[in-house]
Short mmCIF file of C-alpha atoms and ligand atoms in Angstrom, two decimals:
data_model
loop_
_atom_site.label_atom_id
_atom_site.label_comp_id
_atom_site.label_asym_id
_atom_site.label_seq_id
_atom_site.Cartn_x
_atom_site.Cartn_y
_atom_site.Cartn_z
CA UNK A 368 -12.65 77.79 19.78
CA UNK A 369 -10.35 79.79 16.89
CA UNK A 370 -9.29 78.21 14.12
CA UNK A 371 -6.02 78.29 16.11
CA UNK A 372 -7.26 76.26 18.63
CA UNK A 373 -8.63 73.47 16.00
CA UNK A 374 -5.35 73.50 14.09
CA UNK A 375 -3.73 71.95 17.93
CA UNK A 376 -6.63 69.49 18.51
CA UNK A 377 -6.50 68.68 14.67
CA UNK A 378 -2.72 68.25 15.20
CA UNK A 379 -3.45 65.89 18.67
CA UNK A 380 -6.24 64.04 16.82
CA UNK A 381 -3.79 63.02 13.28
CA UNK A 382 -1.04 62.16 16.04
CA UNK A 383 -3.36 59.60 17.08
CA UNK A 384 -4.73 58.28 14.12
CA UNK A 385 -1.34 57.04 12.98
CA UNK A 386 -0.36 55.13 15.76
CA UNK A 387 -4.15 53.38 16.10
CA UNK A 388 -3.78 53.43 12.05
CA UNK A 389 -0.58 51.03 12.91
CA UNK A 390 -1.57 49.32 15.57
CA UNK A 391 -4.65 47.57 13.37
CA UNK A 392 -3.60 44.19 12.04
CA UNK A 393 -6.26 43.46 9.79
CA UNK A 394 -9.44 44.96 7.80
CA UNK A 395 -11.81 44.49 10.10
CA UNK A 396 -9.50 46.09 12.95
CA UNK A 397 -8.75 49.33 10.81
CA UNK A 398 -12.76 49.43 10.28
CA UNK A 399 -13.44 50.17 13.78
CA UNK A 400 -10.61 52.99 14.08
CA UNK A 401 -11.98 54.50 10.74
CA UNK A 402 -14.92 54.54 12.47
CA UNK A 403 -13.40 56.33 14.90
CA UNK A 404 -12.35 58.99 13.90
CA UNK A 405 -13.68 59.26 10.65
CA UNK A 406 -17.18 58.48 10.92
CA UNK A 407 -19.91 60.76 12.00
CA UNK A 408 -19.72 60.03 15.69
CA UNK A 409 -16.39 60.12 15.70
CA UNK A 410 -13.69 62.77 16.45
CA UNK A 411 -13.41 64.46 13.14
CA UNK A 412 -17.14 63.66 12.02
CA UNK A 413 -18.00 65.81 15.41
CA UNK A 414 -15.67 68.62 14.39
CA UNK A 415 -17.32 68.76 11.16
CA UNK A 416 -20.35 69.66 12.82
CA UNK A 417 -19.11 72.34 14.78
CA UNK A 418 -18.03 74.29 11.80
CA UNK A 419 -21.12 76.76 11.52
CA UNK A 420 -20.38 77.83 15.29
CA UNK A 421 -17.76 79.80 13.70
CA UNK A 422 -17.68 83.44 13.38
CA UNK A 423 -18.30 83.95 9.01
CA UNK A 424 -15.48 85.66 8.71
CA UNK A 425 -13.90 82.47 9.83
CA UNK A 426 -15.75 79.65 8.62
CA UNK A 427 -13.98 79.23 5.32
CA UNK A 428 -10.61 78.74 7.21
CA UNK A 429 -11.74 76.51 9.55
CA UNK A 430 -13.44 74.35 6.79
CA UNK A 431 -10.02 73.85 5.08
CA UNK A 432 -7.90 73.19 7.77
CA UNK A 433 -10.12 70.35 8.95
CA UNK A 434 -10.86 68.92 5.49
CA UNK A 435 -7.34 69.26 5.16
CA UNK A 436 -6.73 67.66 8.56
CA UNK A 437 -9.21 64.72 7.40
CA UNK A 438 -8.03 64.08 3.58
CA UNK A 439 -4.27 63.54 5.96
CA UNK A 440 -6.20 60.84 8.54
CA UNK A 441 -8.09 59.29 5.04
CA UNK A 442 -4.67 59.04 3.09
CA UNK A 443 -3.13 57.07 6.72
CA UNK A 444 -6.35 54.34 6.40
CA UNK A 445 -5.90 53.84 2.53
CA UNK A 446 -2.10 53.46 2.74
CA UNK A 447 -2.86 51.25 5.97
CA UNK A 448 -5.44 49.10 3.88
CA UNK A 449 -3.27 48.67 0.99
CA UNK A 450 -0.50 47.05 3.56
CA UNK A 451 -2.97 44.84 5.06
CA UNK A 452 -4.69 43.67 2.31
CA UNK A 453 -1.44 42.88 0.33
CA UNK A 454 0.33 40.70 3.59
CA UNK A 455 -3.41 39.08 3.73
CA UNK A 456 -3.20 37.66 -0.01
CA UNK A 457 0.67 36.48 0.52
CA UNK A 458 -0.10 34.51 3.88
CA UNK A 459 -3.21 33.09 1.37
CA UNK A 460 -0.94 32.06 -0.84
CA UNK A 461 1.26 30.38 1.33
CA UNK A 462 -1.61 28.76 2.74
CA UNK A 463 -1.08 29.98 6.17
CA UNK A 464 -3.86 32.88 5.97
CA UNK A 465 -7.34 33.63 7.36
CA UNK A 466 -9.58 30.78 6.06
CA UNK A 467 -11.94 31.92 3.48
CA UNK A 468 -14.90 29.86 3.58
CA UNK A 469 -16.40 30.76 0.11
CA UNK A 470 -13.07 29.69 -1.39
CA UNK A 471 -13.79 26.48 -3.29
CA UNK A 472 -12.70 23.27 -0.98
CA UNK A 473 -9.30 21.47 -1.32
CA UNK A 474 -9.32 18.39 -2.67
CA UNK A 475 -7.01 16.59 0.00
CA UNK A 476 -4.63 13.81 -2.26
CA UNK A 477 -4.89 9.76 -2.07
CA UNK A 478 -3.41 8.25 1.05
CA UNK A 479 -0.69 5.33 0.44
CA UNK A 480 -1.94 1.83 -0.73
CA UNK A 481 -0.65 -1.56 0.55
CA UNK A 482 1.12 -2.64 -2.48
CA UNK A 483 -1.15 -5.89 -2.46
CA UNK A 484 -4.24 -3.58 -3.01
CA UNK A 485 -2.61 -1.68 -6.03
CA UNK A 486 -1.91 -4.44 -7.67
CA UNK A 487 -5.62 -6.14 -6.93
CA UNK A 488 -7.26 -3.25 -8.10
CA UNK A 489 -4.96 -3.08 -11.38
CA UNK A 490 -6.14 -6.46 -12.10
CA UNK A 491 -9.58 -6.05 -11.33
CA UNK A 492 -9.00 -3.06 -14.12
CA UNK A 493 -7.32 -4.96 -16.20
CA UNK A 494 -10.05 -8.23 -16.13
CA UNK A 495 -12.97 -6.12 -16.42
CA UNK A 496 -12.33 -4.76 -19.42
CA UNK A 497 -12.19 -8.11 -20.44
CA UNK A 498 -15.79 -8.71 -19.40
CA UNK A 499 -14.67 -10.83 -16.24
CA UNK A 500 -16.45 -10.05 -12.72
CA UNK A 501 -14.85 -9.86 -9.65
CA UNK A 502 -16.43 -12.67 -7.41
CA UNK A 503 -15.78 -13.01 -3.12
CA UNK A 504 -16.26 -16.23 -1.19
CA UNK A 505 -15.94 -17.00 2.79
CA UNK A 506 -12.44 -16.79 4.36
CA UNK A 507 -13.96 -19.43 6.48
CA UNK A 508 -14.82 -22.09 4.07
CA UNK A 509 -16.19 -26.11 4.54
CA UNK A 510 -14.10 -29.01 3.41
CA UNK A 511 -16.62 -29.60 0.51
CA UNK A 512 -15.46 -26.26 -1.39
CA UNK A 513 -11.80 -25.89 -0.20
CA UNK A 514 -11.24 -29.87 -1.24
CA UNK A 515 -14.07 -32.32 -2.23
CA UNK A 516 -15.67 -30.08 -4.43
CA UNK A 517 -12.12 -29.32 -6.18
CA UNK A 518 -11.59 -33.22 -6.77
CA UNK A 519 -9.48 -33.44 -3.30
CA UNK A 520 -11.38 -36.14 -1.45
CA UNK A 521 -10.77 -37.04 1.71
CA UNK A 522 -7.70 -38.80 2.43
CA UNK A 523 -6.38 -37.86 -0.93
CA UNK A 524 -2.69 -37.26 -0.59
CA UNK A 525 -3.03 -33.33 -2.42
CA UNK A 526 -4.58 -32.48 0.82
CA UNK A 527 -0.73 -32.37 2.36
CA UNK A 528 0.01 -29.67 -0.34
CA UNK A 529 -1.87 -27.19 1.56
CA UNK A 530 -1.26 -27.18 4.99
CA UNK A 531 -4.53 -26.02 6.65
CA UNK A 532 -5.58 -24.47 9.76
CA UNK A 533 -8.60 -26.25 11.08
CA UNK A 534 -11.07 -24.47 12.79
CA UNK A 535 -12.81 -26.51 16.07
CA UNK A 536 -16.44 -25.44 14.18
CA UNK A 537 -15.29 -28.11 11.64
CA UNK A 538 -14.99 -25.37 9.22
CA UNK A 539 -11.23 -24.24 8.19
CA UNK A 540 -9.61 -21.13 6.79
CA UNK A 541 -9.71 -21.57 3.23
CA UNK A 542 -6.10 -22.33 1.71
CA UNK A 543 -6.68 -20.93 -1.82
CA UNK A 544 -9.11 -18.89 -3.63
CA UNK A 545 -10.35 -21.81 -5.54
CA UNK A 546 -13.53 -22.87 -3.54
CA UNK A 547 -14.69 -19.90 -5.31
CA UNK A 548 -15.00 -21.70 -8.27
CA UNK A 549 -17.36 -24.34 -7.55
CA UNK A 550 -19.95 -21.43 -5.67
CA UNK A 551 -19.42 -19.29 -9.05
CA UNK A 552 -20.69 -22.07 -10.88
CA UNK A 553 -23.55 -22.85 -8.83
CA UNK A 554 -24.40 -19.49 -8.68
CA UNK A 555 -24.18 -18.30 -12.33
CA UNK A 556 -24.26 -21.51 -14.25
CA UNK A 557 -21.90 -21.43 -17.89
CA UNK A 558 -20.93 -19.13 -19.68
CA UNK A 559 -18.66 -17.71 -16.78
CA UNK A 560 -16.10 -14.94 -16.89
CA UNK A 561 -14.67 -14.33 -13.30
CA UNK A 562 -11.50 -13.78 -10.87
CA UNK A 563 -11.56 -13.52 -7.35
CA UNK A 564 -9.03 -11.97 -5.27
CA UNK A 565 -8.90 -12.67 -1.83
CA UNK A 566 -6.77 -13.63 1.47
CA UNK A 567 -5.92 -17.12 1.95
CA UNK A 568 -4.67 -18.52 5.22
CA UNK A 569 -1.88 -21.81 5.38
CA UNK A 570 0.04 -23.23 8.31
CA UNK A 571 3.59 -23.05 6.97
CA UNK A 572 6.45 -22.03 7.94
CA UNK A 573 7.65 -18.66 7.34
CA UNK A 574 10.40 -17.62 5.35
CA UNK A 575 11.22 -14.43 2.51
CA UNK A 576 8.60 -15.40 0.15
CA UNK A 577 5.99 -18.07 2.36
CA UNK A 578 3.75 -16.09 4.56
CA UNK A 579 0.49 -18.11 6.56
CA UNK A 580 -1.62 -14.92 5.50
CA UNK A 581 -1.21 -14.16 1.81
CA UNK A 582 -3.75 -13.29 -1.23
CA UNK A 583 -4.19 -14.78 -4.15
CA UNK A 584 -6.31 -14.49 -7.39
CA UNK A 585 -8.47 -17.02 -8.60
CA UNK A 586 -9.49 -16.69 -12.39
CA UNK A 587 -12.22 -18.69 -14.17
CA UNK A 588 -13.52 -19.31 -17.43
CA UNK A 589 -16.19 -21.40 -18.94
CA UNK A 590 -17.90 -21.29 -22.09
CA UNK A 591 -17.83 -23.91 -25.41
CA UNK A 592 -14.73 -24.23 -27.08
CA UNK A 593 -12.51 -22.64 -24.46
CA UNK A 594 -8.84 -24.31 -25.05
CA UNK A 595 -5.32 -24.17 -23.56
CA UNK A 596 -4.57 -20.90 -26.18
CA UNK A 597 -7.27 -18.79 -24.55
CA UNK A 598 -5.48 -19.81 -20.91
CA UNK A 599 -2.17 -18.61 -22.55
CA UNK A 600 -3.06 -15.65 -24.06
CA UNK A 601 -5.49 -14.32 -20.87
CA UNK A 602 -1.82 -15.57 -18.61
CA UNK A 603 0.30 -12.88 -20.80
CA UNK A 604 -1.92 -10.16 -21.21
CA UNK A 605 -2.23 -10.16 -17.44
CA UNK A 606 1.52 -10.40 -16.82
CA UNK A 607 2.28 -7.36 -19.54
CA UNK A 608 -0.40 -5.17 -18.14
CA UNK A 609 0.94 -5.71 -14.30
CA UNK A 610 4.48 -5.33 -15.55
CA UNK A 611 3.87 -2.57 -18.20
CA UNK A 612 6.18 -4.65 -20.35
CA UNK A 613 7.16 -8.43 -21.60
CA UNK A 614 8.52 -10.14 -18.47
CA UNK A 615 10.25 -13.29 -18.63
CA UNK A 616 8.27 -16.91 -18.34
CA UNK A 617 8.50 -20.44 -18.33
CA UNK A 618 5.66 -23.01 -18.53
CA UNK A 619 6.24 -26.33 -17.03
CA UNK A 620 4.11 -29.03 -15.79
CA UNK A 621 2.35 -28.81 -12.66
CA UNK A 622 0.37 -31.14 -10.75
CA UNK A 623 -3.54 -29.63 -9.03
CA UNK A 624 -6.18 -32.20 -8.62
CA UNK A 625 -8.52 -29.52 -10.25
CA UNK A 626 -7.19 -28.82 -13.53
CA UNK A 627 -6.28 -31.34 -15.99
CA UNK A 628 -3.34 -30.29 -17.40
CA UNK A 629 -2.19 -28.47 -15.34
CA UNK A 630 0.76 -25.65 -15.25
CA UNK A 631 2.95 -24.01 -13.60
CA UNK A 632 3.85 -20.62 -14.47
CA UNK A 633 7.32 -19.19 -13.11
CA UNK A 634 8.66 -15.43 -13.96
CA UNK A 635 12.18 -14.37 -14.13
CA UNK A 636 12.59 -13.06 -10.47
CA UNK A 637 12.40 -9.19 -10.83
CA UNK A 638 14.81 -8.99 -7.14
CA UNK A 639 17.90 -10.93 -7.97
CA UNK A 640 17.37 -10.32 -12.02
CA UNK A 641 17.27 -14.17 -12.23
CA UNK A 642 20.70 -14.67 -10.73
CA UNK A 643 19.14 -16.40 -7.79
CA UNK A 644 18.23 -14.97 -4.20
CA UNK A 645 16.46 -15.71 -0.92
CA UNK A 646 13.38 -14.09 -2.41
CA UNK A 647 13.59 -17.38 -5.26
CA UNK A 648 15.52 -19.81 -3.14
CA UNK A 649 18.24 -19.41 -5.44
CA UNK A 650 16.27 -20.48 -8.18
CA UNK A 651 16.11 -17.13 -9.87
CA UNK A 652 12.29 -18.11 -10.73
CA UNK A 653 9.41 -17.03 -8.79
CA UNK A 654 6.51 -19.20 -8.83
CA UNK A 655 3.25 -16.94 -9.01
CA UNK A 656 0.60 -18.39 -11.82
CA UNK A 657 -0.39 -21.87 -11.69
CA UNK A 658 -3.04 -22.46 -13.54
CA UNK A 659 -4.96 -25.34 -16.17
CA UNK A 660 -7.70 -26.84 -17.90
CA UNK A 661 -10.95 -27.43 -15.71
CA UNK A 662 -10.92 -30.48 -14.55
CA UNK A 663 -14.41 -32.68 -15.66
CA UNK A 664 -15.22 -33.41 -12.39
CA UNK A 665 -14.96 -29.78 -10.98
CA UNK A 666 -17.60 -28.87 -13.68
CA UNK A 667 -20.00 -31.85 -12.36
CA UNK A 668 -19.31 -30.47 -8.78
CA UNK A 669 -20.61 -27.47 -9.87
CA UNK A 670 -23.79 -28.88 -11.91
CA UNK A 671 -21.89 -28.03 -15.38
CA UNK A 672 -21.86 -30.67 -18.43
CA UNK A 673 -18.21 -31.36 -19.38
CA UNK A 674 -19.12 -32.54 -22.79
CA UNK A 675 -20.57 -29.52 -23.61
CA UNK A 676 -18.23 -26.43 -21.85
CA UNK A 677 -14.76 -26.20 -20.92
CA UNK A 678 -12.67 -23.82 -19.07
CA UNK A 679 -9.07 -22.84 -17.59
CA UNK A 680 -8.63 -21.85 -14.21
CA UNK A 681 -5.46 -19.76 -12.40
CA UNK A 682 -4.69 -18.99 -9.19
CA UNK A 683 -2.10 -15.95 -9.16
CA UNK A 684 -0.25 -15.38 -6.58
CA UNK A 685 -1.33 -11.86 -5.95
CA UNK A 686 1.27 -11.54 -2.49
CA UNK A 687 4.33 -12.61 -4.99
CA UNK A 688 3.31 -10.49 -7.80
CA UNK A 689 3.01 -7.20 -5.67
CA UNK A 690 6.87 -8.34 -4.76
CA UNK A 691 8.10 -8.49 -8.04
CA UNK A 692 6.19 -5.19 -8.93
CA UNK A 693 7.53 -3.03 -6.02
CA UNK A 694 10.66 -4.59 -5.50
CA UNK A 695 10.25 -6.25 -1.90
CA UNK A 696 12.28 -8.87 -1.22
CA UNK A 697 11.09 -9.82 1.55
CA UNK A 698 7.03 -11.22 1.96
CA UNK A 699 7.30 -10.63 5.93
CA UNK A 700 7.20 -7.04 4.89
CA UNK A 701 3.64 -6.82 3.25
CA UNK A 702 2.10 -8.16 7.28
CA UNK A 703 4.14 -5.86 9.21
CA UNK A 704 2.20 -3.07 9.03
CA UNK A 705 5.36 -1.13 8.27
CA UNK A 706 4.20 2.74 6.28
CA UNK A 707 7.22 2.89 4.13
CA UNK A 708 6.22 -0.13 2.81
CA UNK A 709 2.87 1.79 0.97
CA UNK A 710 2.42 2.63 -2.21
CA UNK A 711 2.35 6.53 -3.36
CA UNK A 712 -0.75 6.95 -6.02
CA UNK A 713 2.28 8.37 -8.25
CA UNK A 714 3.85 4.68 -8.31
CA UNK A 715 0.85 3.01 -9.03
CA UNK A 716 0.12 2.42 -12.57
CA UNK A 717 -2.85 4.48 -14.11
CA UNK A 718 -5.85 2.56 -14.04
CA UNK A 719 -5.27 1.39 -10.55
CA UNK A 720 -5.89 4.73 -8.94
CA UNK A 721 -9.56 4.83 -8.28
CA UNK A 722 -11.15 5.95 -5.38
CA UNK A 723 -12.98 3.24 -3.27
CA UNK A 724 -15.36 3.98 -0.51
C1 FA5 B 2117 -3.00 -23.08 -5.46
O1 FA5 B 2117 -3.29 -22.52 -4.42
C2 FA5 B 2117 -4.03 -23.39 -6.50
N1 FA5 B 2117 -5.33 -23.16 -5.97
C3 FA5 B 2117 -3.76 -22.54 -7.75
C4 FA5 B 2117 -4.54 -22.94 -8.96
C5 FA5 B 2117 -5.77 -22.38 -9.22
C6 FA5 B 2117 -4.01 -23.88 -9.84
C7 FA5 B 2117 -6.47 -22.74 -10.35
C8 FA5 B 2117 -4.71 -24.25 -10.96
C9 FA5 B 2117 -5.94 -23.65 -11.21
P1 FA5 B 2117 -0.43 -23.01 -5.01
O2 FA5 B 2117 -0.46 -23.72 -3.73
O3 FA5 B 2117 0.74 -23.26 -5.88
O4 FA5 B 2117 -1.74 -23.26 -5.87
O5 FA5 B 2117 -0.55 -21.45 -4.73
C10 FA5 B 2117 -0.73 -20.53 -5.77
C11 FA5 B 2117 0.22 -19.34 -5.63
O6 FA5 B 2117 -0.04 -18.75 -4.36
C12 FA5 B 2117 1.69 -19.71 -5.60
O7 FA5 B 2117 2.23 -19.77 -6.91
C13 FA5 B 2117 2.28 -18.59 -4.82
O8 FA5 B 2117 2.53 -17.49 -5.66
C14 FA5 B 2117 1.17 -18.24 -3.86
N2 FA5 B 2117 1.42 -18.86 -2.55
C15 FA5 B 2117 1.21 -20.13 -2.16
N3 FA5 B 2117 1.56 -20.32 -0.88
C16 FA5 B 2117 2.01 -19.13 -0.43
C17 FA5 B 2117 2.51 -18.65 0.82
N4 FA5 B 2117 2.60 -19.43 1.87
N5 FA5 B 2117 2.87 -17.36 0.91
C18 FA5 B 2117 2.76 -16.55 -0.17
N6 FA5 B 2117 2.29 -16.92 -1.36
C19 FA5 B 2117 1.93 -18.20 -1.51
#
């Protein structure tokens, strides 16, 4: 073959390389069609070799015009690679590209919290800095820890306070988180630093704020010289940390066989403002903390000398609280298993957002 000759099949060959040069959609692709014709086995590579078969006189020609012809296929694979590699890092960055498996992992964000957990676990935050622990007892519980044990005897008329769901194993769903208190004290003895939140279970009837599945939070303290000041000041702290700010209370009298005295604690209700609303009954208060003084017989029941220690006791209202914190009006909500009802990580206050296995 002349030089002639090559310059056509050099001509055919270039003609070819573009369009395989375009038809390769990624690196790996254009690899194999480098390969091709560029590597030593492949079209050009084998035309390199053919070069000394040429007459001296013209070797040198020949030499050019196919270096020539393959500097024109190389310049078609860089340009090629160039295209490739640029579209590759844009689809990256929209995150629609090629996985990369040596590219760190993505750390995948928090799924939505039932607003009942958020606030539980900003309490739990909130009452462990305070050296409390966070106690569980049996959802099924015996009459001796939901009532005796909590100075309700049998036949005593408090019993009607809590309607109760009686389970045919003589056992019942407990009503409040306050059997808790009386296996806390048997199990730790004074001094005792503790809440306990947890699902409670009453046959009622339901309405906007009275649900027969609802949590509450039991808290307990015992030590010497505990007084009605530490149960006031422990009652606002927890309120201001929940709320982020001072939220409107009242104390008034309340009436619990197991604390003596006992309170009530109301806040301003955070739906209606305090004008009044289904969500209060009108009221424009929402109850939520009741809480008291140990009664002396409670510490007995749990093997404690009243002479010696005293506490205070509260049972928060945990269902109510998340309420007034997210704004839902309506208690039915928090059971229906409805998603928009969640809470984002970004609405929960900062502490709360831990992870939990
Ligand atoms: C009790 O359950 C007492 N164990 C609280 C207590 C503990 C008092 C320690 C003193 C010392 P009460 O029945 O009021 O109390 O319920 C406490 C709170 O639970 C209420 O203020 C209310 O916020 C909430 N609660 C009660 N019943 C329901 C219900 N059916 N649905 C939703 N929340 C309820």
């Amino acid at each position: 073959m002349d030089v002639e000759q090559l310059k056509l099949i050099l001509a055919g060959i270039e003609q070819e390389a573009r369009q395989a040069v375009q038809a390769a959609a990624t690196l790996e692709a254009l690899r194999g069609v480098r390969a091709k014709f560029l590597g030593k086995k492949g079209s050009l590579g084998q035309l390199m070799g053919t070069i000394r078969d040429y007459p001296p006189e013209q070797r040198g020609l020949a030499g050019q015009t196919l270096n020539a012809a393959s500097q024109a296929v190389t310049a078609l694979f860089e340009e090629r690679q160039k295209q490739i590699e640029s579209s590759e890092v844009a689809a990256d960055a929209s995150g629609a590209g090629a996985h990369d498996p040596s590219l760190p992992g993505v750390r995948l964000p928090l799924g939505n919290v039932h607003p009942v957990t958020a606030v539980q676990w900003q309490i739990e935050h909130v009452f462990q800095r305070l050296g409390f622990t966070v106690e569980a007892g049996p959802e099924m519980e015996s009459d001796y820890y939901n009532f005796e044990a909590l100075n309700i005897p049998a036949m005593h008329p408090a019993r009607d306070m809590q309607d109760t769901f009686w389970l045919t194993n003589g056992l019942l769903l407990r009503t409040h988180t306050s059997p808790v208190q009386v296996r806390t004290m048997e199990k730790f003895g004074p001094p005792i630093r503790c809440i306990v939140p947890g699902r409670c279970f009453r046959y009622e009837t339901i309405d906007a704020s009275h649900e027969n599945t609802f949590h509450q939070c039991e808290g307990l303290v015992i030590d010497r010289n505990i007084s009605i000041a530490n149960l006031i000041a422990v009652m606002r702290l927890l309120l201001r940390e929940v709320f982020q700010r001072d939220v409107k209370v009242r104390l008034r009298p309340g009436y619990f066989p197991f604390v003596e005295p006992g309170f009530e604690l109301d806040m301003s209700c955070l739906i209606c403002g305090g004008s009044g609303c289904a969500t209060c009954k009108r009221s424009g208060w929402v109850e939520v903390l009741p809480c008291g003084m140990v009664h002396p017989n409670v510490l007995r029941y749990g093997e404690i000398d009243p002479h010696e220690y005293t506490g205070f006791a509260f049972g928060l209202g945990l269902t109510r609280l998340a309420m007034m914190k997210y704004g839902i009006s309506d208690i039915r909500v928090m059971n229906a298993g409805d998603v928009r009802a969640l809470v984002p990580p970004s609405r929960m206050a900062g502490p709360t957002i831990v992870e939990r296995n």
